[in-house]
Amino acid sequence: MQLTVWTYEGPPHVGAMRIATAMSGLHYVLHAPQGDTYADLLFTMIERRGARPPVTYTTFQARDLGTDTAELFKTAVIDAHARFQPQAMIVGASCTAELIQDDPAGMALAIGLPIPVIPLELPSYQKKENWGAAETFRQLVRHLTTAVERSPMAGRKPVCNILGPTALGFRHRDDVVEITRLLERMGVQINVTAPLGATPADIARLGAADFNVVLYPEIAGEAAKQLEKQCGQPSIKTVPLGYGATIDFVKEVCALTGLEPAPVLDGVPSRMPWWSRSVDSTYLTGKRVFVFGDATHVIAAARVASEELGFEVVGMGCYNREFAREVRAAAADLGLTALITDDYLEVEDAIAALQPELVLGSQMERHIAKRLRIPCAVISAPFHVQDHPARFSPQMGFEGANVLFDTWVHPLVMGLEEHLLHMFRDDFEFSDEAGASHLGGHGAGAAKPAVAADAVASTEVASVSSEIVWAADAEAELKKIPFFVRGKARKNTERFAAEHGLATIGVETLYDAKSHYSR
Amino acid sequence: MSEAFALDLPRPTGGCADAPVLRERGQREVFCGLTGIVWLHRKMQDAFFLVVGSRTCAHLIQSAAGVMIFAEPRFATAIMEEKDLAGLTDTNDELDRVVDRLLARRPDIKLLFLVGSCPSEVIKLDLSRAAGRLSEKHSPNVRVLNYSGSGIETTFTQGEDACLAALVPQMAAAPANAEPSLLIVGALPDVVEDQFRRLFAAMGIARVEALPARKISDLPSVGPNTRFLVAQPFLGDTARALEDRGAVRLDALFPFGAEGTTDWLHAAAQAFGVDEMLFRSVVAPGRERAARALEKVRPALEGKSIFFFPDSQLEVPLARFLSRELGMVPLEVGTPYLHRTHLARELPLLPSSTRLSEGQDVDRQLDRCRAARPDLSVCGLGLANPLEMEGLTTKWSIELVFSPVHGFDQAADLAELFARPLNRRDRLSDAIVPARANRREAAPCS
């Protein structure tokens, strides 16, 4: 048993729902107890979808247990087919139905519907959401896609599929738009984008493309392998996330297709490199950043942070163990040991110990960073409603690089603003009542939670070494240090005091420690 | 309630007391009882709720609790893994280990609920025995109880019923000659509970207690001289458990709106022999405030039709309030479970034209809703945006369970929850009605 408050990923059937909801003409019949329909609202609320996910649940109850649940399942399949007239259907069990062993696959096939019915085996007690999505997509390909004889690429436009975008994907909607444009500008024709926006008929004709672009390996990696086996299609390995990675992506596509990279790489494809080189960005140099999320976004973000923004990556990790090896390798390149965990308390401990100046993570890290008063930007699922924005905001491609620059630098600029407010807080114009600029909003009253959070944070840090006492003047001096490095300064000073056998920290100790640890 | 005292409202025309009920079986778009934890843990300040379930259960609570999950909440899930399903002995050892670790981390916890889920029910993990064993082990610091919040047994608010019913055997026995006491049953927001306590005190009812109590040490006693008022319509099992211990349920409307609140308070006043004139003078200020405030909201709602999808069992009393005090027209009132005894005073007050439905086949109910085209549809968040996209205005129902809505001083807030979506529909220009052609997702702007 695993004690859990927060889970980074849902159960595997939610992954299957993400595939079904991304597509049209596909219906999912899920053998599940009453209550599992809660998952619908992830799609209708976080993504603000204007239609119910194409999922029928059997919603059995205690009184149905026994042979009755099998009958319920058959009825649900027949009714769903009659009502929604899908081109194909996927059927499977959620965690509880897995235990009652009704065999959805056998029952669905026995009904003999005039459409393809694809059974899913999603082991709920071993696997999670991303795995469920990957397996569902792979099964769709395995059952529906047929191999096609292709003519040589020379003398015609090369054709590709874009694989991986789903419902509830972090910025998938806009990444697809951005990468489609990029490929088309290079002279590549898009055959099918899937699962997002595709139909089962589209899945059937995936084999007509020359190669596959795998945007999200967590979701489409397995399907791409299946297509390589089934249809002999190679895949592009570079994920075009970040400026450098997008250039690598273009070059890899060109190497495969014989196209010229110059037309899309010449000129100014992104403002990001100049923004990062302009003098205003100098203060970003060596900023200590912690990166956590799904493996693909973390690996890409670490590269952008270190090579394109000049940050120092001080910690990185992912929650999806399936890609632990890739993250470990990327971390090793930066001289780090990757943190592979799905326990947010371990992530919190790591962030508290490292005291980075910026956290890049999921919704969970956003809240951890808020508690620890560290600036933060969201780079990965799981995300909340504000990270499915109305505006165009891809992460991938050249426009994506622009978005990354703005998104990651913004909380730091805001951090400086807040520091200025703190410095001038004794001025009559900048009393505490004015409140923090982004942590808790403006106006009187807003200041209170911020102060409380500060108190919580300092008690926590102080409790680490309770035998060392801060003199009042040193404590006051510490307050003058910008809040986003204050935790680090406090820790360093206490470590310094401990190492030098000091019982009390005075102003001098603070500055001695500063000079000792100055980088 | 005397005729002279009744509010100036239209007489019910026949009502729904004997109306046929549409009972359906099919897909139910409802929460399971685990969701109750999200509000119960806030009311019971020294309790911790440990769900024994799957990743799905943890994911559900996370989705329902939203941002609250980050505030060191007093609930968690022990997620069963493959190895736990192999043999039952292991599972019990594992559970003990998880509980030990949890209680070591949270020494402030005095009451631990082991909450059953669908997976734990299906593998027949005996949580009541586990609770007994752990209670003994951690006595006297921590009491360990259990109840089921599984979807196969409970719907949404029934989780609270199961939780409170598990508390009833823990209440001390009050002797037969004990001073009569009044028990308010149902987790109300503190502000509402305090309002009710002030009103009862003003009537001279000395001993007023609440189930659940804010702390386990304040758990009231129960006996033949206990009279109880049920504040929520979904507490059937809890009421039965209290009656089994000799307590007497006071029959009343549920305290929504001026009429419901008056009737609910009046039931207690009569049971405790409060002088009728005193009762009137105590409730008059609040009742008048409520009526005045409701008059302001009435123009927005009067004559508007409303359709309730089943969710919390609050549907019948809310429909009664909206039709009698605000002039709305209930078309269909769906409820996950229709408790006739507890709704005995409510049903006759619903207009006889109302269709009552119990249970759900969500696709068929959506067909009926689309055909009826109500002015307002009350439904869960899985249906709300899809119905809005079809041009139907909705009120998402979960808010009705989380917000303070009982009593005189919340009556207008309750009405406002229904008026706001209609107000918003009127404010937003028709020119921005979303394109219905692509209903799967609002088309990207680029």
PDB file of N, CA and C in Angstrom, chain A residues 136-199:
ATOM      1  N   THR A 136      -3.469   2.302 -25.149  1.00  0.00           N
ATOM      2  CA  THR A 136      -4.700   2.450 -25.914  1.00  0.00           C
ATOM      3  C   THR A 136      -4.390   2.867 -27.354  1.00  0.00           C
ATOM      4  N   PHE A 137      -3.494   3.825 -27.489  1.00  0.00           N
ATOM      5  CA  PHE A 137      -3.136   4.299 -28.824  1.00  0.00           C
ATOM      6  C   PHE A 137      -2.474   3.173 -29.626  1.00  0.00           C
ATOM      7  N   ARG A 138      -1.596   2.416 -28.946  1.00  0.00           N
ATOM      8  CA  ARG A 138      -0.916   1.308 -29.623  1.00  0.00           C
ATOM      9  C   ARG A 138      -1.932   0.265 -30.101  1.00  0.00           C
ATOM     10  N   GLN A 139      -2.905  -0.031 -29.258  1.00  0.00           N
ATOM     11  CA  GLN A 139      -3.919  -1.025 -29.649  1.00  0.00           C
ATOM     12  C   GLN A 139      -4.756  -0.533 -30.823  1.00  0.00           C
ATOM     13  N   LEU A 140      -5.049   0.760 -30.849  1.00  0.00           N
ATOM     14  CA  LEU A 140      -5.813   1.316 -31.982  1.00  0.00           C
ATOM     15  C   LEU A 140      -5.032   1.098 -33.272  1.00  0.00           C
ATOM     16  N   VAL A 141      -3.733   1.405 -33.208  1.00  0.00           N
ATOM     17  CA  VAL A 141      -2.882   1.234 -34.389  1.00  0.00           C
ATOM     18  C   VAL A 141      -2.832  -0.241 -34.789  1.00  0.00           C
ATOM     19  N   ARG A 142      -2.633  -1.097 -33.779  1.00  0.00           N
ATOM     20  CA  ARG A 142      -2.481  -2.526 -34.055  1.00  0.00           C
ATOM     21  C   ARG A 142      -3.737  -3.087 -34.723  1.00  0.00           C
ATOM     22  N   HIS A 143      -4.899  -2.640 -34.266  1.00  0.00           N
ATOM     23  CA  HIS A 143      -6.147  -3.200 -34.794  1.00  0.00           C
ATOM     24  C   HIS A 143      -6.619  -2.522 -36.072  1.00  0.00           C
ATOM     25  N   LEU A 144      -6.287  -1.254 -36.254  1.00  0.00           N
ATOM     26  CA  LEU A 144      -6.943  -0.517 -37.337  1.00  0.00           C
ATOM     27  C   LEU A 144      -6.025  -0.177 -38.519  1.00  0.00           C
ATOM     28  N   THR A 145      -4.735   0.050 -38.250  1.00  0.00           N
ATOM     29  CA  THR A 145      -3.874   0.579 -39.312  1.00  0.00           C
ATOM     30  C   THR A 145      -3.467  -0.527 -40.293  1.00  0.00           C
ATOM     31  N   THR A 146      -3.573  -0.221 -41.576  1.00  0.00           N
ATOM     32  CA  THR A 146      -3.128  -1.188 -42.576  1.00  0.00           C
ATOM     33  C   THR A 146      -1.890  -0.641 -43.283  1.00  0.00           C
ATOM     34  N   ALA A 147      -0.975  -1.537 -43.639  1.00  0.00           N
ATOM     35  CA  ALA A 147       0.245  -1.142 -44.340  1.00  0.00           C
ATOM     36  C   ALA A 147      -0.109  -0.724 -45.768  1.00  0.00           C
ATOM     37  N   VAL A 148       0.626   0.303 -46.268  1.00  0.00           N
ATOM     38  CA  VAL A 148       0.359   0.824 -47.615  1.00  0.00           C
ATOM     39  C   VAL A 148       1.680   0.846 -48.388  1.00  0.00           C
ATOM     40  N   GLU A 149       1.614   0.471 -49.637  1.00  0.00           N
ATOM     41  CA  GLU A 149       2.801   0.560 -50.505  1.00  0.00           C
ATOM     42  C   GLU A 149       3.052   2.032 -50.806  1.00  0.00           C
ATOM     43  N   ARG A 150       4.273   2.535 -50.517  1.00  0.00           N
ATOM     44  CA  ARG A 150       4.563   3.950 -50.769  1.00  0.00           C
ATOM     45  C   ARG A 150       5.581   4.082 -51.893  1.00  0.00           C
ATOM     46  N   SER A 151       5.413   5.122 -52.704  1.00  0.00           N
ATOM     47  CA  SER A 151       6.383   5.376 -53.778  1.00  0.00           C
ATOM     48  C   SER A 151       7.617   6.037 -53.167  1.00  0.00           C
ATOM     49  N   PRO A 152       8.781   6.009 -53.834  1.00  0.00           N
ATOM     50  CA  PRO A 152       9.968   6.669 -53.289  1.00  0.00           C
ATOM     51  C   PRO A 152       9.709   8.156 -53.041  1.00  0.00           C
ATOM     52  N   MET A 153      10.349   8.700 -51.986  1.00  0.00           N
ATOM     53  CA  MET A 153      10.101  10.089 -51.577  1.00  0.00           C
ATOM     54  C   MET A 153      10.601  11.102 -52.609  1.00  0.00           C
ATOM     55  N   ALA A 154      11.674  10.710 -53.334  1.00  0.00           N
ATOM     56  CA  ALA A 154      12.272  11.658 -54.281  1.00  0.00           C
ATOM     57  C   ALA A 154      11.244  12.083 -55.338  1.00  0.00           C
ATOM     58  N   GLY A 155      11.232  13.404 -55.613  1.00  0.00           N
ATOM     59  CA  GLY A 155      10.370  13.910 -56.666  1.00  0.00           C
ATOM     60  C   GLY A 155       8.942  14.183 -56.231  1.00  0.00           C
ATOM     61  N   ARG A 156       8.648  14.028 -54.958  1.00  0.00           N
ATOM     62  CA  ARG A 156       7.327  14.403 -54.444  1.00  0.00           C
ATOM     63  C   ARG A 156       7.484  14.931 -53.018  1.00  0.00           C
ATOM     64  N   LYS A 157       6.404  15.504 -52.509  1.00  0.00           N
ATOM     65  CA  LYS A 157       6.450  15.995 -51.123  1.00  0.00           C
ATOM     66  C   LYS A 157       6.523  14.820 -50.155  1.00  0.00           C
ATOM     67  N   PRO A 158       7.431  14.867 -49.188  1.00  0.00           N
ATOM     68  CA  PRO A 158       7.397  13.824 -48.160  1.00  0.00           C
ATOM     69  C   PRO A 158       6.138  13.998 -47.289  1.00  0.00           C
ATOM     70  N   VAL A 159       5.665  12.871 -46.788  1.00  0.00           N
ATOM     71  CA  VAL A 159       4.408  12.867 -46.024  1.00  0.00           C
ATOM     72  C   VAL A 159       4.677  12.289 -44.632  1.00  0.00           C
ATOM     73  N   CYS A 160       4.111  12.959 -43.582  1.00  0.00           N
ATOM     74  CA  CYS A 160       4.316  12.425 -42.225  1.00  0.00           C
ATOM     75  C   CYS A 160       3.021  12.407 -41.422  1.00  0.00           C
ATOM     76  N   ASN A 161       3.043  11.644 -40.342  1.00  0.00           N
ATOM     77  CA  ASN A 161       1.984  11.707 -39.336  1.00  0.00           C
ATOM     78  C   ASN A 161       2.528  12.458 -38.130  1.00  0.00           C
ATOM     79  N   ILE A 162       1.663  13.186 -37.458  1.00  0.00           N
ATOM     80  CA  ILE A 162       2.037  13.791 -36.174  1.00  0.00           C
ATOM     81  C   ILE A 162       1.346  12.981 -35.085  1.00  0.00           C
ATOM     82  N   LEU A 163       2.136  12.370 -34.207  1.00  0.00           N
ATOM     83  CA  LEU A 163       1.578  11.432 -33.231  1.00  0.00           C
ATOM     84  C   LEU A 163       1.757  11.928 -31.798  1.00  0.00           C
ATOM     85  N   GLY A 164       0.733  11.719 -30.994  1.00  0.00           N
ATOM     86  CA  GLY A 164       0.880  11.949 -29.552  1.00  0.00           C
ATOM     87  C   GLY A 164      -0.074  12.933 -28.908  1.00  0.00           C
ATOM     88  N   PRO A 165      -0.537  13.974 -29.597  1.00  0.00           N
ATOM     89  CA  PRO A 165      -1.399  14.922 -28.888  1.00  0.00           C
ATOM     90  C   PRO A 165      -2.712  14.276 -28.459  1.00  0.00           C
ATOM     91  N   THR A 166      -3.139  14.560 -27.236  1.00  0.00           N
ATOM     92  CA  THR A 166      -4.379  13.975 -26.708  1.00  0.00           C
ATOM     93  C   THR A 166      -5.214  15.061 -26.056  1.00  0.00           C
ATOM     94  N   ALA A 167      -6.363  14.635 -25.549  1.00  0.00           N
ATOM     95  CA  ALA A 167      -7.130  15.487 -24.650  1.00  0.00           C
ATOM     96  C   ALA A 167      -6.370  15.551 -23.330  1.00  0.00           C
ATOM     97  N   LEU A 168      -6.521  16.624 -22.580  1.00  0.00           N
ATOM     98  CA  LEU A 168      -5.870  16.844 -21.292  1.00  0.00           C
ATOM     99  C   LEU A 168      -4.351  16.818 -21.390  1.00  0.00           C
ATOM    100  N   GLY A 169      -3.817  17.130 -22.557  1.00  0.00           N
ATOM    101  CA  GLY A 169      -2.369  17.215 -22.708  1.00  0.00           C
ATOM    102  C   GLY A 169      -1.933  18.653 -22.446  1.00  0.00           C
ATOM    103  N   PHE A 170      -0.736  18.799 -21.876  1.00  0.00           N
ATOM    104  CA  PHE A 170      -0.257  20.148 -21.567  1.00  0.00           C
ATOM    105  C   PHE A 170       0.108  20.873 -22.866  1.00  0.00           C
ATOM    106  N   ARG A 171      -0.684  21.839 -23.289  1.00  0.00           N
ATOM    107  CA  ARG A 171      -0.513  22.661 -24.493  1.00  0.00           C
ATOM    108  C   ARG A 171      -0.519  21.853 -25.789  1.00  0.00           C
ATOM    109  N   HIS A 172      -1.086  20.660 -25.789  1.00  0.00           N
ATOM    110  CA  HIS A 172      -1.094  19.855 -27.010  1.00  0.00           C
ATOM    111  C   HIS A 172      -1.780  20.581 -28.166  1.00  0.00           C
ATOM    112  N   ARG A 173      -2.902  21.221 -27.866  1.00  0.00           N
ATOM    113  CA  ARG A 173      -3.673  21.910 -28.908  1.00  0.00           C
ATOM    114  C   ARG A 173      -2.782  22.846 -29.725  1.00  0.00           C
ATOM    115  N   ASP A 174      -2.002  23.672 -29.053  1.00  0.00           N
ATOM    116  CA  ASP A 174      -1.219  24.687 -29.759  1.00  0.00           C
ATOM    117  C   ASP A 174       0.097  24.139 -30.297  1.00  0.00           C
ATOM    118  N   ASP A 175       0.665  23.139 -29.611  1.00  0.00           N
ATOM    119  CA  ASP A 175       1.868  22.497 -30.143  1.00  0.00           C
ATOM    120  C   ASP A 175       1.585  21.926 -31.534  1.00  0.00           C
ATOM    121  N   VAL A 176       0.420  21.319 -31.686  1.00  0.00           N
ATOM    122  CA  VAL A 176       0.064  20.724 -32.976  1.00  0.00           C
ATOM    123  C   VAL A 176      -0.004  21.800 -34.056  1.00  0.00           C
ATOM    124  N   VAL A 177      -0.628  22.915 -33.736  1.00  0.00           N
ATOM    125  CA  VAL A 177      -0.727  24.011 -34.711  1.00  0.00           C
ATOM    126  C   VAL A 177       0.668  24.487 -35.107  1.00  0.00           C
ATOM    127  N   GLU A 178       1.525  24.675 -34.109  1.00  0.00           N
ATOM    128  CA  GLU A 178       2.861  25.213 -34.351  1.00  0.00           C
ATOM    129  C   GLU A 178       3.722  24.247 -35.178  1.00  0.00           C
ATOM    130  N   ILE A 179       3.702  22.978 -34.830  1.00  0.00           N
ATOM    131  CA  ILE A 179       4.556  22.010 -35.525  1.00  0.00           C
ATOM    132  C   ILE A 179       4.002  21.695 -36.914  1.00  0.00           C
ATOM    133  N   THR A 180       2.689  21.719 -37.058  1.00  0.00           N
ATOM    134  CA  THR A 180       2.092  21.540 -38.388  1.00  0.00           C
ATOM    135  C   THR A 180       2.569  22.645 -39.324  1.00  0.00           C
ATOM    136  N   ARG A 181       2.519  23.886 -38.834  1.00  0.00           N
ATOM    137  CA  ARG A 181       2.981  25.029 -39.642  1.00  0.00           C
ATOM    138  C   ARG A 181       4.453  24.854 -40.020  1.00  0.00           C
ATOM    139  N   LEU A 182       5.252  24.466 -39.042  1.00  0.00           N
ATOM    140  CA  LEU A 182       6.690  24.322 -39.270  1.00  0.00           C
ATOM    141  C   LEU A 182       6.955  23.272 -40.351  1.00  0.00           C
ATOM    142  N   LEU A 183       6.309  22.125 -40.209  1.00  0.00           N
ATOM    143  CA  LEU A 183       6.518  21.043 -41.191  1.00  0.00           C
ATOM    144  C   LEU A 183       6.035  21.472 -42.577  1.00  0.00           C
ATOM    145  N   GLU A 184       4.919  22.162 -42.621  1.00  0.00           N
ATOM    146  CA  GLU A 184       4.392  22.589 -43.919  1.00  0.00           C
ATOM    147  C   GLU A 184       5.314  23.616 -44.573  1.00  0.00           C
ATOM    148  N   ARG A 185       5.884  24.510 -43.736  1.00  0.00           N
ATOM    149  CA  ARG A 185       6.827  25.479 -44.298  1.00  0.00           C
ATOM    150  C   ARG A 185       8.069  24.785 -44.844  1.00  0.00           C
ATOM    151  N   MET A 186       8.434  23.654 -44.232  1.00  0.00           N
ATOM    152  CA  MET A 186       9.588  22.899 -44.729  1.00  0.00           C
ATOM    153  C   MET A 186       9.254  22.152 -46.014  1.00  0.00           C
ATOM    154  N   GLY A 187       7.987  22.008 -46.316  1.00  0.00           N
ATOM    155  CA  GLY A 187       7.585  21.268 -47.510  1.00  0.00           C
ATOM    156  C   GLY A 187       7.149  19.848 -47.212  1.00  0.00           C
ATOM    157  N   VAL A 188       6.827  19.586 -45.952  1.00  0.00           N
ATOM    158  CA  VAL A 188       6.327  18.252 -45.591  1.00  0.00           C
ATOM    159  C   VAL A 188       4.798  18.301 -45.558  1.00  0.00           C
ATOM    160  N   GLN A 189       4.195  17.253 -46.074  1.00  0.00           N
ATOM    161  CA  GLN A 189       2.733  17.188 -46.071  1.00  0.00           C
ATOM    162  C   GLN A 189       2.291  16.347 -44.879  1.00  0.00           C
ATOM    163  N   ILE A 190       1.224  16.797 -44.194  1.00  0.00           N
ATOM    164  CA  ILE A 190       0.739  16.041 -43.035  1.00  0.00           C
ATOM    165  C   ILE A 190      -0.315  15.051 -43.516  1.00  0.00           C
ATOM    166  N   ASN A 191      -0.111  13.795 -43.208  1.00  0.00           N
ATOM    167  CA  ASN A 191      -1.102  12.772 -43.549  1.00  0.00           C
ATOM    168  C   ASN A 191      -2.204  12.745 -42.499  1.00  0.00           C
ATOM    169  N   VAL A 192      -1.831  12.397 -41.255  1.00  0.00           N
ATOM    170  CA  VAL A 192      -2.808  12.327 -40.161  1.00  0.00           C
ATOM    171  C   VAL A 192      -2.150  12.868 -38.896  1.00  0.00           C
ATOM    172  N   THR A 193      -2.903  13.659 -38.129  1.00  0.00           N
ATOM    173  CA  THR A 193      -2.495  13.997 -36.767  1.00  0.00           C
ATOM    174  C   THR A 193      -3.367  13.161 -35.835  1.00  0.00           C
ATOM    175  N   ALA A 194      -2.742  12.453 -34.912  1.00  0.00           N
ATOM    176  CA  ALA A 194      -3.533  11.545 -34.070  1.00  0.00           C
ATOM    177  C   ALA A 194      -2.873  11.406 -32.692  1.00  0.00           C
ATOM    178  N   PRO A 195      -3.656  11.127 -31.641  1.00  0.00           N
ATOM    179  CA  PRO A 195      -5.101  10.936 -31.644  1.00  0.00           C
ATOM    180  C   PRO A 195      -5.916  12.242 -31.783  1.00  0.00           C
ATOM    181  N   LEU A 196      -5.379  13.392 -31.382  1.00  0.00           N
ATOM    182  CA  LEU A 196      -6.187  14.614 -31.322  1.00  0.00           C
ATOM    183  C   LEU A 196      -6.792  14.957 -32.683  1.00  0.00           C
ATOM    184  N   GLY A 197      -8.097  14.944 -32.772  1.00  0.00           N
ATOM    185  CA  GLY A 197      -8.795  15.336 -33.991  1.00  0.00           C
ATOM    186  C   GLY A 197      -8.967  14.217 -35.007  1.00  0.00           C
ATOM    187  N   ALA A 198      -8.419  13.034 -34.719  1.00  0.00           N
ATOM    188  CA  ALA A 198      -8.497  11.946 -35.701  1.00  0.00           C
ATOM    189  C   ALA A 198      -9.742  11.094 -35.486  1.00  0.00           C
ATOM    190  N   THR A 199     -10.115  10.347 -36.538  1.00  0.00           N
ATOM    191  CA  THR A 199     -11.192   9.358 -36.440  1.00  0.00           C
ATOM    192  C   THR A 199     -10.561   7.972 -36.583  1.00  0.00           C
TER     193      THR A 199
END
